[in-house]
């Protein structure tokens, strides 16, 4: 059973054109000259990163279990794929690879020498970093490397881009401090052109401080002392670092908002400088231009699409975009993107129950709670193939939804969800301390009173997360709070979220501390599904249930202290128990549930309640039986056939 399942999923992931080259988005390439970008990027990594002799000396640290992809990590250039498919440029240089690192007490000066090599972009606590050391809030992590600028980039502005660094980072270029950033889950950039030295290798130094669970910042499941549902802290660079050349004015952001009721898509491209430059947008279906328009940079381009093909998990149709910035009629920047035509909403059915709808049809959303952790990379998947594997496996199990739990993934994860076709509920990573937790009634206690610094930081990071994902069709629901963890000003946060992005649903408080605000009431109940509270004015969902555990020897983070909400002895027992819960859930759909989240995709550290082992080498229940049960649940409403 396990070998057949592995063969099936491997074939699915490696089927013809399963992953686009860097020059491809959606359903086909639109720029022929970009087809070779991925190969070029790998060559650039090879020649411009740390010398190969250091790469040959790298190896994963520690003796914990690892995924099958750990052996495929290339230390000369890990994760070579272009990291930002929603806004993609032709020219770029990957800075992943071996950097120098040091761990020093907080407040130390720039180190004169370093402790050793770390493989970027894997966090220092991870095995794949080659270090696997704790940092802690009393210390800072330092990085150093050198790089060169290609001669062909001469007379262009050079951007230094970070996918994500956890948590507070300071950056020096050639011994000049150029800026700082706070936030562990979203990208940021610096124009480093003024600080480059002509004809020399360029030097970058980064200092990172992460207080983990000793401060207020969003951190999700990270703690300094892992136990129970809390996992190993992650410090430093954990997503791709890269350079790209641009003009003085260039595109900084693309937002696409579809409207299937009017057969239109709104495209807004913001630019770096406020001047009278034009934006030209072209929509492609394959290699054919089907719509186009122009506006001033920062203004909406509203395009009509006749007989648009809608995006659903069953048919994840995507359209390609070409966006150009024009100055005096000349193209000064050209990027590619994509979008999907889909609508997410609620409506009251004939029996008075509020239902979730996809494209104006009742659609039961069902999927696993996905923590997004890896035994070898912690926050970072070993390879892009691994990143995609969890998504493909989830769909193969018959689900149509993933709840991304108190973590934000790299942009390519959402890209794979868009392409493969799976809905996403996006949690805000939790932080700060929580108020009391009430689950059986609407909240009547005192909410958490955060400091102004904590409040402001939450709002800044939440807005940045929404900005990052606002154009991904897979993302259908925002979840600001989970189980009272740091929950504060719920009504204000939920209403702001809805006003900032009215195209999606807001699930204001998953699991408790409920207010009559937002689109969804979300109860948790383990292990059986139960409707412990009902709201006649919003869609009611089961935000967490299940947690059925099975210890799988040879695939454990630790040999003892493992736990699940309920534990079983073998695959058959686990499968039978899962199907019984699915039967109960189907009855509750008729009573009023419009979505459900099963805990969880994989085991994580000492948790053994995953559908897969932590190393992704074993799917624990019987795949065919689970898939059949899940599809029956997904099809329990007439709109999802």
mmCIF file with all atom_site columns, N, CA, C and O in Angstrom, residues 103-141:
data_model
loop_
_atom_site.group_PDB
_atom_site.id
_atom_site.type_symbol
_atom_site.label_atom_id
_atom_site.label_alt_id
_atom_site.label_comp_id
_atom_site.label_asym_id
_atom_site.label_entity_id
_atom_site.label_seq_id
_atom_site.pdbx_PDB_ins_code
_atom_site.Cartn_x
_atom_site.Cartn_y
_atom_site.Cartn_z
_atom_site.occupancy
_atom_site.B_iso_or_equiv
_atom_site.pdbx_formal_charge
_atom_site.auth_seq_id
_atom_site.auth_comp_id
_atom_site.auth_asym_id
_atom_site.auth_atom_id
_atom_site.pdbx_PDB_model_num
ATOM 1   N N  . UNK A 1 103 ? 27.205 33.350 15.988 1.00 0.00 ? 103 UNK A N  1
ATOM 2   C CA . UNK A 1 103 ? 26.201 33.595 17.018 1.00 0.00 ? 103 UNK A CA 1
ATOM 3   C C  . UNK A 1 103 ? 26.910 34.312 18.158 1.00 0.00 ? 103 UNK A C  1
ATOM 4   O O  . UNK A 1 103 ? 27.847 33.773 18.761 1.00 0.00 ? 103 UNK A O  1
ATOM 5   N N  . UNK A 1 104 ? 26.478 35.553 18.447 1.00 0.00 ? 104 UNK A N  1
ATOM 6   C CA . UNK A 1 104 ? 27.140 36.386 19.444 1.00 0.00 ? 104 UNK A CA 1
ATOM 7   C C  . UNK A 1 104 ? 26.111 36.969 20.405 1.00 0.00 ? 104 UNK A C  1
ATOM 8   O O  . UNK A 1 104 ? 24.928 37.091 20.066 1.00 0.00 ? 104 UNK A O  1
ATOM 9   N N  . UNK A 1 105 ? 26.537 37.362 21.606 1.00 0.00 ? 105 UNK A N  1
ATOM 10  C CA . UNK A 1 105 ? 25.611 37.990 22.546 1.00 0.00 ? 105 UNK A CA 1
ATOM 11  C C  . UNK A 1 105 ? 24.974 39.239 21.944 1.00 0.00 ? 105 UNK A C  1
ATOM 12  O O  . UNK A 1 105 ? 25.601 39.977 21.171 1.00 0.00 ? 105 UNK A O  1
ATOM 13  N N  . UNK A 1 106 ? 23.730 39.479 22.303 1.00 0.00 ? 106 UNK A N  1
ATOM 14  C CA . UNK A 1 106 ? 22.984 40.635 21.792 1.00 0.00 ? 106 UNK A CA 1
ATOM 15  C C  . UNK A 1 106 ? 23.739 41.919 22.111 1.00 0.00 ? 106 UNK A C  1
ATOM 16  O O  . UNK A 1 106 ? 24.200 42.127 23.233 1.00 0.00 ? 106 UNK A O  1
ATOM 17  N N  . UNK A 1 107 ? 23.901 42.776 21.102 1.00 0.00 ? 107 UNK A N  1
ATOM 18  C CA . UNK A 1 107 ? 24.598 44.036 21.270 1.00 0.00 ? 107 UNK A CA 1
ATOM 19  C C  . UNK A 1 107 ? 26.058 44.006 20.885 1.00 0.00 ? 107 UNK A C  1
ATOM 20  O O  . UNK A 1 107 ? 26.738 45.039 20.961 1.00 0.00 ? 107 UNK A O  1
ATOM 21  N N  . UNK A 1 108 ? 26.561 42.867 20.417 1.00 0.00 ? 108 UNK A N  1
ATOM 22  C CA . UNK A 1 108 ? 27.958 42.769 20.017 1.00 0.00 ? 108 UNK A CA 1
ATOM 23  C C  . UNK A 1 108 ? 28.208 43.552 18.725 1.00 0.00 ? 108 UNK A C  1
ATOM 24  O O  . UNK A 1 108 ? 27.295 43.794 17.930 1.00 0.00 ? 108 UNK A O  1
ATOM 25  N N  . UNK A 1 109 ? 29.490 43.921 18.521 1.00 0.00 ? 109 UNK A N  1
ATOM 26  C CA . UNK A 1 109 ? 29.885 44.595 17.292 1.00 0.00 ? 109 UNK A CA 1
ATOM 27  C C  . UNK A 1 109 ? 29.950 43.592 16.149 1.00 0.00 ? 109 UNK A C  1
ATOM 28  O O  . UNK A 1 109 ? 29.922 42.365 16.356 1.00 0.00 ? 109 UNK A O  1
ATOM 29  N N  . UNK A 1 110 ? 30.055 44.118 14.921 1.00 0.00 ? 110 UNK A N  1
ATOM 30  C CA . UNK A 1 110 ? 30.198 43.254 13.754 1.00 0.00 ? 110 UNK A CA 1
ATOM 31  C C  . UNK A 1 110 ? 31.398 42.337 13.955 1.00 0.00 ? 110 UNK A C  1
ATOM 32  O O  . UNK A 1 110 ? 32.497 42.810 14.278 1.00 0.00 ? 110 UNK A O  1
ATOM 33  N N  . UNK A 1 111 ? 31.229 41.036 13.808 1.00 0.00 ? 111 UNK A N  1
ATOM 34  C CA . UNK A 1 111 ? 32.347 40.118 14.071 1.00 0.00 ? 111 UNK A CA 1
ATOM 35  C C  . UNK A 1 111 ? 33.477 40.283 13.069 1.00 0.00 ? 111 UNK A C  1
ATOM 36  O O  . UNK A 1 111 ? 33.249 40.517 11.878 1.00 0.00 ? 111 UNK A O  1
ATOM 37  N N  . UNK A 1 112 ? 34.719 40.165 13.572 1.00 0.00 ? 112 UNK A N  1
ATOM 38  C CA . UNK A 1 112 ? 35.865 40.215 12.684 1.00 0.00 ? 112 UNK A CA 1
ATOM 39  C C  . UNK A 1 112 ? 36.125 38.894 12.004 1.00 0.00 ? 112 UNK A C  1
ATOM 40  O O  . UNK A 1 112 ? 36.737 38.838 10.935 1.00 0.00 ? 112 UNK A O  1
ATOM 41  N N  . UNK A 1 113 ? 35.687 37.815 12.624 1.00 0.00 ? 113 UNK A N  1
ATOM 42  C CA . UNK A 1 113 ? 35.754 36.499 12.017 1.00 0.00 ? 113 UNK A CA 1
ATOM 43  C C  . UNK A 1 113 ? 34.491 35.732 12.387 1.00 0.00 ? 113 UNK A C  1
ATOM 44  O O  . UNK A 1 113 ? 33.779 36.104 13.317 1.00 0.00 ? 113 UNK A O  1
ATOM 45  N N  . UNK A 1 114 ? 34.234 34.649 11.653 1.00 0.00 ? 114 UNK A N  1
ATOM 46  C CA . UNK A 1 114 ? 32.961 33.952 11.794 1.00 0.00 ? 114 UNK A CA 1
ATOM 47  C C  . UNK A 1 114 ? 33.171 32.512 12.262 1.00 0.00 ? 114 UNK A C  1
ATOM 48  O O  . UNK A 1 114 ? 34.269 31.950 12.156 1.00 0.00 ? 114 UNK A O  1
ATOM 49  N N  . UNK A 1 115 ? 32.077 31.926 12.797 1.00 0.00 ? 115 UNK A N  1
ATOM 50  C CA . UNK A 1 115 ? 32.154 30.597 13.403 1.00 0.00 ? 115 UNK A CA 1
ATOM 51  C C  . UNK A 1 115 ? 32.256 29.478 12.384 1.00 0.00 ? 115 UNK A C  1
ATOM 52  O O  . UNK A 1 115 ? 32.782 28.405 12.680 1.00 0.00 ? 115 UNK A O  1
ATOM 53  N N  . UNK A 1 116 ? 31.684 29.701 11.184 1.00 0.00 ? 116 UNK A N  1
ATOM 54  C CA . UNK A 1 116 ? 31.661 28.632 10.188 1.00 0.00 ? 116 UNK A CA 1
ATOM 55  C C  . UNK A 1 116 ? 30.726 28.981 9.057  1.00 0.00 ? 116 UNK A C  1
ATOM 56  O O  . UNK A 1 116 ? 30.419 30.150 8.819  1.00 0.00 ? 116 UNK A O  1
ATOM 57  N N  . UNK A 1 117 ? 30.242 27.951 8.365  1.00 0.00 ? 117 UNK A N  1
ATOM 58  C CA . UNK A 1 117 ? 29.374 28.127 7.206  1.00 0.00 ? 117 UNK A CA 1
ATOM 59  C C  . UNK A 1 117 ? 27.942 27.702 7.536  1.00 0.00 ? 117 UNK A C  1
ATOM 60  O O  . UNK A 1 117 ? 27.727 26.721 8.254  1.00 0.00 ? 117 UNK A O  1
ATOM 61  N N  . UNK A 1 118 ? 26.989 28.444 6.978  1.00 0.00 ? 118 UNK A N  1
ATOM 62  C CA . UNK A 1 118 ? 25.568 28.109 7.106  1.00 0.00 ? 118 UNK A CA 1
ATOM 63  C C  . UNK A 1 118 ? 24.968 28.089 5.711  1.00 0.00 ? 118 UNK A C  1
ATOM 64  O O  . UNK A 1 118 ? 25.304 28.937 4.873  1.00 0.00 ? 118 UNK A O  1
ATOM 65  N N  . UNK A 1 119 ? 24.085 27.130 5.461  1.00 0.00 ? 119 UNK A N  1
ATOM 66  C CA . UNK A 1 119 ? 23.455 27.027 4.152  1.00 0.00 ? 119 UNK A CA 1
ATOM 67  C C  . UNK A 1 119 ? 22.166 27.852 4.153  1.00 0.00 ? 119 UNK A C  1
ATOM 68  O O  . UNK A 1 119 ? 21.178 27.490 4.786  1.00 0.00 ? 119 UNK A O  1
ATOM 69  N N  . UNK A 1 120 ? 22.200 28.957 3.447  1.00 0.00 ? 120 UNK A N  1
ATOM 70  C CA . UNK A 1 120 ? 21.039 29.834 3.272  1.00 0.00 ? 120 UNK A CA 1
ATOM 71  C C  . UNK A 1 120 ? 20.189 29.280 2.129  1.00 0.00 ? 120 UNK A C  1
ATOM 72  O O  . UNK A 1 120 ? 20.733 28.872 1.102  1.00 0.00 ? 120 UNK A O  1
ATOM 73  N N  . UNK A 1 121 ? 18.856 29.158 2.282  1.00 0.00 ? 121 UNK A N  1
ATOM 74  C CA . UNK A 1 121 ? 18.011 29.845 3.251  1.00 0.00 ? 121 UNK A CA 1
ATOM 75  C C  . UNK A 1 121 ? 17.440 28.957 4.356  1.00 0.00 ? 121 UNK A C  1
ATOM 76  O O  . UNK A 1 121 ? 16.246 29.064 4.653  1.00 0.00 ? 121 UNK A O  1
ATOM 77  N N  . UNK A 1 122 ? 18.220 28.109 4.950  1.00 0.00 ? 122 UNK A N  1
ATOM 78  C CA . UNK A 1 122 ? 17.706 27.254 6.024  1.00 0.00 ? 122 UNK A CA 1
ATOM 79  C C  . UNK A 1 122 ? 18.070 27.865 7.378  1.00 0.00 ? 122 UNK A C  1
ATOM 80  O O  . UNK A 1 122 ? 19.224 28.246 7.614  1.00 0.00 ? 122 UNK A O  1
ATOM 81  N N  . UNK A 1 123 ? 17.074 27.952 8.268  1.00 0.00 ? 123 UNK A N  1
ATOM 82  C CA . UNK A 1 123 ? 17.275 28.570 9.574  1.00 0.00 ? 123 UNK A CA 1
ATOM 83  C C  . UNK A 1 123 ? 18.376 27.850 10.341 1.00 0.00 ? 123 UNK A C  1
ATOM 84  O O  . UNK A 1 123 ? 18.570 26.639 10.211 1.00 0.00 ? 123 UNK A O  1
ATOM 85  N N  . UNK A 1 124 ? 19.076 28.592 11.176 1.00 0.00 ? 124 UNK A N  1
ATOM 86  C CA . UNK A 1 124 ? 20.268 28.078 11.849 1.00 0.00 ? 124 UNK A CA 1
ATOM 87  C C  . UNK A 1 124 ? 19.945 26.885 12.756 1.00 0.00 ? 124 UNK A C  1
ATOM 88  O O  . UNK A 1 124 ? 20.793 26.014 12.995 1.00 0.00 ? 124 UNK A O  1
ATOM 89  N N  . UNK A 1 125 ? 18.713 26.789 13.254 1.00 0.00 ? 125 UNK A N  1
ATOM 90  C CA . UNK A 1 125 ? 18.337 25.665 14.125 1.00 0.00 ? 125 UNK A CA 1
ATOM 91  C C  . UNK A 1 125 ? 18.069 24.382 13.336 1.00 0.00 ? 125 UNK A C  1
ATOM 92  O O  . UNK A 1 125 ? 17.915 23.313 13.933 1.00 0.00 ? 125 UNK A O  1
ATOM 93  N N  . UNK A 1 126 ? 17.973 24.471 12.013 1.00 0.00 ? 126 UNK A N  1
ATOM 94  C CA . UNK A 1 126 ? 17.592 23.313 11.202 1.00 0.00 ? 126 UNK A CA 1
ATOM 95  C C  . UNK A 1 126 ? 18.790 22.442 10.858 1.00 0.00 ? 126 UNK A C  1
ATOM 96  O O  . UNK A 1 126 ? 19.941 22.895 10.835 1.00 0.00 ? 126 UNK A O  1
ATOM 97  N N  . UNK A 1 127 ? 18.508 21.204 10.527 1.00 0.00 ? 127 UNK A N  1
ATOM 98  C CA . UNK A 1 127 ? 19.549 20.282 10.087 1.00 0.00 ? 127 UNK A CA 1
ATOM 99  C C  . UNK A 1 127 ? 20.166 20.726 8.774  1.00 0.00 ? 127 UNK A C  1
ATOM 100 O O  . UNK A 1 127 ? 21.389 20.688 8.583  1.00 0.00 ? 127 UNK A O  1
ATOM 101 N N  . UNK A 1 128 ? 19.332 21.172 7.827  1.00 0.00 ? 128 UNK A N  1
ATOM 102 C CA . UNK A 1 128 ? 19.829 21.508 6.494  1.00 0.00 ? 128 UNK A CA 1
ATOM 103 C C  . UNK A 1 128 ? 20.678 22.770 6.471  1.00 0.00 ? 128 UNK A C  1
ATOM 104 O O  . UNK A 1 128 ? 21.379 23.023 5.485  1.00 0.00 ? 128 UNK A O  1
ATOM 105 N N  . UNK A 1 129 ? 20.646 23.546 7.532  1.00 0.00 ? 129 UNK A N  1
ATOM 106 C CA . UNK A 1 129 ? 21.554 24.695 7.612  1.00 0.00 ? 129 UNK A CA 1
ATOM 107 C C  . UNK A 1 129 ? 22.996 24.239 7.731  1.00 0.00 ? 129 UNK A C  1
ATOM 108 O O  . UNK A 1 129 ? 23.919 25.000 7.436  1.00 0.00 ? 129 UNK A O  1
ATOM 109 N N  . UNK A 1 130 ? 23.176 22.996 8.169  1.00 0.00 ? 130 UNK A N  1
ATOM 110 C CA . UNK A 1 130 ? 24.515 22.495 8.451  1.00 0.00 ? 130 UNK A CA 1
ATOM 111 C C  . UNK A 1 130 ? 25.037 22.922 9.802  1.00 0.00 ? 130 UNK A C  1
ATOM 112 O O  . UNK A 1 130 ? 26.177 22.613 10.162 1.00 0.00 ? 130 UNK A O  1
ATOM 113 N N  . UNK A 1 131 ? 24.207 23.636 10.581 1.00 0.00 ? 131 UNK A N  1
ATOM 114 C CA . UNK A 1 131 ? 24.633 24.180 11.874 1.00 0.00 ? 131 UNK A CA 1
ATOM 115 C C  . UNK A 1 131 ? 23.860 23.535 13.017 1.00 0.00 ? 131 UNK A C  1
ATOM 116 O O  . UNK A 1 131 ? 24.424 22.949 13.930 1.00 0.00 ? 131 UNK A O  1
ATOM 117 N N  . UNK A 1 132 ? 22.539 23.686 12.988 1.00 0.00 ? 132 UNK A N  1
ATOM 118 C CA . UNK A 1 132 ? 21.619 23.149 13.998 1.00 0.00 ? 132 UNK A CA 1
ATOM 119 C C  . UNK A 1 132 ? 22.010 23.589 15.414 1.00 0.00 ? 132 UNK A C  1
ATOM 120 O O  . UNK A 1 132 ? 22.212 22.782 16.310 1.00 0.00 ? 132 UNK A O  1
ATOM 121 N N  . UNK A 1 133 ? 22.088 24.913 15.586 1.00 0.00 ? 133 UNK A N  1
ATOM 122 C CA . UNK A 1 133 ? 22.359 25.481 16.902 1.00 0.00 ? 133 UNK A CA 1
ATOM 123 C C  . UNK A 1 133 ? 21.233 26.418 17.301 1.00 0.00 ? 133 UNK A C  1
ATOM 124 O O  . UNK A 1 133 ? 20.644 27.086 16.460 1.00 0.00 ? 133 UNK A O  1
ATOM 125 N N  . UNK A 1 134 ? 20.959 26.477 18.603 1.00 0.00 ? 134 UNK A N  1
ATOM 126 C CA . UNK A 1 134 ? 19.987 27.433 19.114 1.00 0.00 ? 134 UNK A CA 1
ATOM 127 C C  . UNK A 1 134 ? 20.624 28.814 19.208 1.00 0.00 ? 134 UNK A C  1
ATOM 128 O O  . UNK A 1 134 ? 21.824 28.951 19.453 1.00 0.00 ? 134 UNK A O  1
ATOM 129 N N  . UNK A 1 135 ? 19.793 29.834 19.015 1.00 0.00 ? 135 UNK A N  1
ATOM 130 C CA . UNK A 1 135 ? 20.265 31.209 19.147 1.00 0.00 ? 135 UNK A CA 1
ATOM 131 C C  . UNK A 1 135 ? 19.720 31.815 20.439 1.00 0.00 ? 135 UNK A C  1
ATOM 132 O O  . UNK A 1 135 ? 20.469 32.202 21.320 1.00 0.00 ? 135 UNK A O  1
ATOM 133 N N  . UNK A 1 136 ? 18.388 31.884 20.540 1.00 0.00 ? 136 UNK A N  1
ATOM 134 C CA . UNK A 1 136 ? 17.763 32.411 21.743 1.00 0.00 ? 136 UNK A CA 1
ATOM 135 C C  . UNK A 1 136 ? 17.729 33.926 21.770 1.00 0.00 ? 136 UNK A C  1
ATOM 136 O O  . UNK A 1 136 ? 18.503 34.600 21.081 1.00 0.00 ? 136 UNK A O  1
ATOM 137 N N  . UNK A 1 137 ? 16.836 34.501 22.577 1.00 0.00 ? 137 UNK A N  1
ATOM 138 C CA . UNK A 1 137 ? 16.655 35.955 22.600 1.00 0.00 ? 137 UNK A CA 1
ATOM 139 C C  . UNK A 1 137 ? 17.841 36.720 23.168 1.00 0.00 ? 137 UNK A C  1
ATOM 140 O O  . UNK A 1 137 ? 17.947 37.934 22.973 1.00 0.00 ? 137 UNK A O  1
ATOM 141 N N  . UNK A 1 138 ? 18.735 36.047 23.859 1.00 0.00 ? 138 UNK A N  1
ATOM 142 C CA . UNK A 1 138 ? 19.897 36.724 24.436 1.00 0.00 ? 138 UNK A CA 1
ATOM 143 C C  . UNK A 1 138 ? 21.044 36.878 23.429 1.00 0.00 ? 138 UNK A C  1
ATOM 144 O O  . UNK A 1 138 ? 22.047 37.547 23.714 1.00 0.00 ? 138 UNK A O  1
ATOM 145 N N  . UNK A 1 139 ? 20.906 36.271 22.249 1.00 0.00 ? 139 UNK A N  1
ATOM 146 C CA . UNK A 1 139 ? 21.958 36.296 21.241 1.00 0.00 ? 139 UNK A CA 1
ATOM 147 C C  . UNK A 1 139 ? 21.453 36.871 19.920 1.00 0.00 ? 139 UNK A C  1
ATOM 148 O O  . UNK A 1 139 ? 20.249 37.015 19.700 1.00 0.00 ? 139 UNK A O  1
ATOM 149 N N  . UNK A 1 140 ? 22.395 37.148 19.030 1.00 0.00 ? 140 UNK A N  1
ATOM 150 C CA . UNK A 1 140 ? 22.092 37.575 17.672 1.00 0.00 ? 140 UNK A CA 1
ATOM 151 C C  . UNK A 1 140 ? 22.831 36.671 16.694 1.00 0.00 ? 140 UNK A C  1
ATOM 152 O O  . UNK A 1 140 ? 23.910 36.149 16.991 1.00 0.00 ? 140 UNK A O  1
ATOM 153 N N  . UNK A 1 141 ? 22.230 36.502 15.536 1.00 0.00 ? 141 UNK A N  1
ATOM 154 C CA . UNK A 1 141 ? 22.823 35.697 14.475 1.00 0.00 ? 141 UNK A CA 1
ATOM 155 C C  . UNK A 1 141 ? 23.358 36.630 13.399 1.00 0.00 ? 141 UNK A C  1
ATOM 156 O O  . UNK A 1 141 ? 22.630 37.490 12.906 1.00 0.00 ? 141 UNK A O  1
#
